[in-house]
Amino acid sequence: MPAKASRAAFGEALLELGARDERIVTLDADLSKSTMTVNFAKKFPGRAFNLGIAESNMVGVAAGLALTGKIPFACSFACFVVGRFETIRISVAYTNANVKIVGTHSGIAIGEDGYSQMGLEDIACIRALPNIGIIQPADELETRQVIAHAVEHQGPLYLRLTRQNLEPVCPPDYRFQLGRWLVLRRGHDVTLIGTGGTVFNCLEAAKLLEKDGITADVINAACIKPLDDETLVRSVGRTGHVVTVEDHSIAGGLGGAVAETLADVLPMPLKRLGVQGFGESGDAKGLYAKHGLDPAGIAASVKKFLNR
Amino acid sequence: MAEVRLEAIARECRVQILRMLAHAGSGHPGGSLSVIDILTTIYFGRLRHDPKRPDWPERDRVVLSKGHAVPALYSVLAKAGYFPEKQLITLRKLGSPLQGHPDRTMLPGIEAATGSLGQGLSISLGLALGLKLSGSAARVYCVLGDGEIQEGQVWEAAMSAPKLGQPGHPLDNLVVILDYNKIQLDNFVTKILDLEPVLTKWQSFGWPVVEIDGHDVPQIAKALDQAEATRGVPTFVVAHTVKGKGVSFMENDPEWHGKAPKPAEAIAGIREILGVTEGGWEDYLKTDSATRAIVDELVTLGKK
Ligand SMILES: Cc1ncc(C[n+]2csc(CCOP(=O)(O)OP(=O)(O)O)c2C)c(N)n1
Ligand SMILES: [Mg+2]
């Protein structure tokens, strides 16, 4: 499979699923060309609603639709939709409305548009809410399965998608399961956990580390909530060191979730890699290098962490 | 006479907008070109400010709430002397203070971080109220997009503004200009969520509303004066504009909301803005060394 953005895979999956399931509806806030629901809207115009630049209303309408048995996908950039936190908090999470919130353009990887368009605190916000799961697929194959799962899953979900293309990382026979992580590579010295676009970079970093005699477990943590504590503990119990890598604020994301879980069940040396401070404009490659999220940066942090 | 000067500045700013967007390779030409006559008239016709002292407490404030049109603002700030024009081509590059959307902490002259639509009017209310409470005579100019005013927060602010600060500190130091270019991101505004009747909506919330052609400098200037003369309430200006104004292939086309021109397209656009025919272009460039330099730079960029 060639590299593909998870938002593009989402748009395609929705088109197929929508043909089979009439309950599926999409809601957008003037970003349907970017969230990739635009083809769904062309094929099923009666089931696609562009509510204008009004994300709070979109989230609320989605909740109402869910209460009548529809399966609404409420879509915008991650920052704008999760920015309507209080509406999500009450109308979706507390109401336990079966809304699938889709946040695209996550992370500094969007590059030139700069901080105001980057979803960087969305995981932290949604993690604090009961009832609602968080899934961030790592490639096209996984995205298709996650979307299919979201349709079947009863209850609200937050799906975090990328603008940029994602290299394939999951094996062809992979089957997504909620709350299950996928170990992509086995090693002895460190557990490297990525999510979404950083999974591929973790795999590349593991190759670099191997040249220096360091071997790593590499895990694809698509489910950030609930996370897979079994796989986490099993891997970290063996390697003794864990490094999390995410294109999200260093606070409250995957690294925060892993830190909280390990603190409860298996305190272990942990290094969190993520975005420090606000994001900014720039080319994605330069931004990843600056924040140490590219393979070389990850490998360097791992070596320093392991004192090697 | 003054108007001729403003129109000339607006033309130069349009050239800079195309130049910097081509160099950035991404960004928003349509809404930058629709708002530029408004911004030029504010900055070079009415604004009390001092580019040498961007933190002067008595300065008038400008909040570009539709922050994606910031190339227009950068072109104006550079022309006013906040930073050198050569810095414009660092737009959106790593480390540049010219962020893809306005960043108050990185660039002197920017009053508020915008780019997440719908927030600028509320900040403007706060600025206007704070200035009044401090006894300042400074004014606040807020520019909204038409798609942007679909945001609920805009209407919270709209409802509040004519009441806030009354009776001692009414926000008559605030003027809000709507860049009514009839296009948002996905499509034409009427196809997504029609605003009409927009005039009476704002009037019914208690605002005096002035309706103008947002590309007609005398009309813009007159509306700003009318707002300044108004006592007791803020003023709302509906400025009818054309998205992509000045570049025929961008005008009135939703495709050019968020797509940067390629170098060759930027050059074609610059020629149109300057009103030169294709046949006369080479001869013209011999007479205009500043434009010649910009065009040469774009030609080099195109070869990369
Ligand atoms: C809260 C929020 N939602 C969505 C966007 C994405 N977005 C950027 S520009 C734009 C369209 C703006 O349309 P309009 O206000 O009419 O601006 P203009 O036509 O002047 O460019 C959208 C939806 C955003 N920046 N902020
Ligand atoms: Mg518009």
PDB file of N, CA and C and ligand atoms in Angstrom, chain A residues 53, chain B residues 31 34 66 68 144-148 179-185 187 189 241 243 257, ligand 2:
ATOM      1  N   ILE A  53     -19.200  27.582   9.827  1.00  0.00           N
ATOM      2  CA  ILE A  53     -18.089  27.697  10.776  1.00  0.00           C
ATOM      3  C   ILE A  53     -18.693  27.873  12.168  1.00  0.00           C
TER       4      ILE A  53
ATOM      5  N   GLY B  31      -8.931  35.770   0.599  1.00  0.00           N
ATOM      6  CA  GLY B  31      -9.351  36.656   1.676  1.00  0.00           C
ATOM      7  C   GLY B  31      -8.335  37.743   1.990  1.00  0.00           C
ATOM      8  N   SER B  34      -9.209  40.373  -0.715  1.00  0.00           N
ATOM      9  CA  SER B  34     -10.496  41.054  -0.493  1.00  0.00           C
ATOM     10  C   SER B  34     -10.404  42.087   0.626  1.00  0.00           C
ATOM     11  N   LYS B  66     -10.190  37.525  11.128  1.00  0.00           N
ATOM     12  CA  LYS B  66     -10.021  36.475  10.103  1.00  0.00           C
ATOM     13  C   LYS B  66      -8.520  36.333   9.849  1.00  0.00           C
ATOM     14  N   HIS B  68      -6.443  34.163   8.927  1.00  0.00           N
ATOM     15  CA  HIS B  68      -5.798  33.514   7.770  1.00  0.00           C
ATOM     16  C   HIS B  68      -5.434  34.531   6.698  1.00  0.00           C
ATOM     17  N   LEU B 144     -13.790  41.257  10.485  1.00  0.00           N
ATOM     18  CA  LEU B 144     -14.359  39.907  10.513  1.00  0.00           C
ATOM     19  C   LEU B 144     -14.551  39.364   9.100  1.00  0.00           C
ATOM     20  N   GLY B 145     -14.475  38.040   8.962  1.00  0.00           N
ATOM     21  CA  GLY B 145     -14.835  37.390   7.703  1.00  0.00           C
ATOM     22  C   GLY B 145     -16.323  37.079   7.695  1.00  0.00           C
ATOM     23  N   ASP B 146     -16.882  36.932   6.494  1.00  0.00           N
ATOM     24  CA  ASP B 146     -18.325  36.642   6.457  1.00  0.00           C
ATOM     25  C   ASP B 146     -18.612  35.201   6.893  1.00  0.00           C
ATOM     26  N   GLY B 147     -17.791  34.264   6.443  1.00  0.00           N
ATOM     27  CA  GLY B 147     -17.951  32.900   6.951  1.00  0.00           C
ATOM     28  C   GLY B 147     -17.725  32.879   8.462  1.00  0.00           C
ATOM     29  N   GLU B 148     -16.776  33.666   8.886  1.00  0.00           N
ATOM     30  CA  GLU B 148     -16.417  33.686  10.304  1.00  0.00           C
ATOM     31  C   GLU B 148     -17.591  34.016  11.213  1.00  0.00           C
ATOM     32  N   ASP B 179     -15.773  41.832   6.126  1.00  0.00           N
ATOM     33  CA  ASP B 179     -15.264  41.620   4.768  1.00  0.00           C
ATOM     34  C   ASP B 179     -16.232  40.659   4.072  1.00  0.00           C
ATOM     35  N   TYR B 180     -17.258  41.245   3.446  1.00  0.00           N
ATOM     36  CA  TYR B 180     -18.365  40.450   2.928  1.00  0.00           C
ATOM     37  C   TYR B 180     -18.062  40.042   1.484  1.00  0.00           C
ATOM     38  N   ASN B 181     -17.201  39.011   1.362  1.00  0.00           N
ATOM     39  CA  ASN B 181     -16.795  38.562   0.024  1.00  0.00           C
ATOM     40  C   ASN B 181     -17.618  37.382  -0.489  1.00  0.00           C
ATOM     41  N   LYS B 182     -18.609  36.970   0.316  1.00  0.00           N
ATOM     42  CA  LYS B 182     -19.593  35.957  -0.128  1.00  0.00           C
ATOM     43  C   LYS B 182     -19.033  34.554  -0.330  1.00  0.00           C
ATOM     44  N   ILE B 183     -17.797  34.336   0.081  1.00  0.00           N
ATOM     45  CA  ILE B 183     -17.205  33.002  -0.073  1.00  0.00           C
ATOM     46  C   ILE B 183     -16.543  32.589   1.238  1.00  0.00           C
ATOM     47  N   GLN B 184     -16.720  31.340   1.638  1.00  0.00           N
ATOM     48  CA  GLN B 184     -15.982  30.821   2.775  1.00  0.00           C
ATOM     49  C   GLN B 184     -15.058  29.716   2.289  1.00  0.00           C
ATOM     50  N   LEU B 185     -14.758  28.706   3.085  1.00  0.00           N
ATOM     51  CA  LEU B 185     -13.750  27.725   2.657  1.00  0.00           C
ATOM     52  C   LEU B 185     -14.337  26.697   1.699  1.00  0.00           C
ATOM     53  N   ASN B 187     -17.224  26.635   0.132  1.00  0.00           N
ATOM     54  CA  ASN B 187     -18.097  27.061  -0.975  1.00  0.00           C
ATOM     55  C   ASN B 187     -18.542  28.514  -0.776  1.00  0.00           C
ATOM     56  N   VAL B 189     -20.928  31.387   0.540  1.00  0.00           N
ATOM     57  CA  VAL B 189     -21.598  31.471   1.842  1.00  0.00           C
ATOM     58  C   VAL B 189     -23.071  31.062   1.727  1.00  0.00           C
ATOM     59  N   THR B 241     -17.228  43.026  -0.772  1.00  0.00           N
ATOM     60  CA  THR B 241     -15.918  42.838  -1.402  1.00  0.00           C
ATOM     61  C   THR B 241     -15.965  41.677  -2.387  1.00  0.00           C
ATOM     62  N   LYS B 243     -13.782  38.313  -3.312  1.00  0.00           N
ATOM     63  CA  LYS B 243     -12.669  37.467  -2.891  1.00  0.00           C
ATOM     64  C   LYS B 243     -11.671  37.336  -4.048  1.00  0.00           C
ATOM     65  N   HIS B 257      -9.405  30.186  -2.057  1.00  0.00           N
ATOM     66  CA  HIS B 257      -9.443  30.530  -0.626  1.00  0.00           C
ATOM     67  C   HIS B 257      -8.103  30.205   0.034  1.00  0.00           C
TER      68      HIS B 257
HETATM   69 MG    MG C   2     -15.532  35.155   3.066  1.00  0.00          MG
END
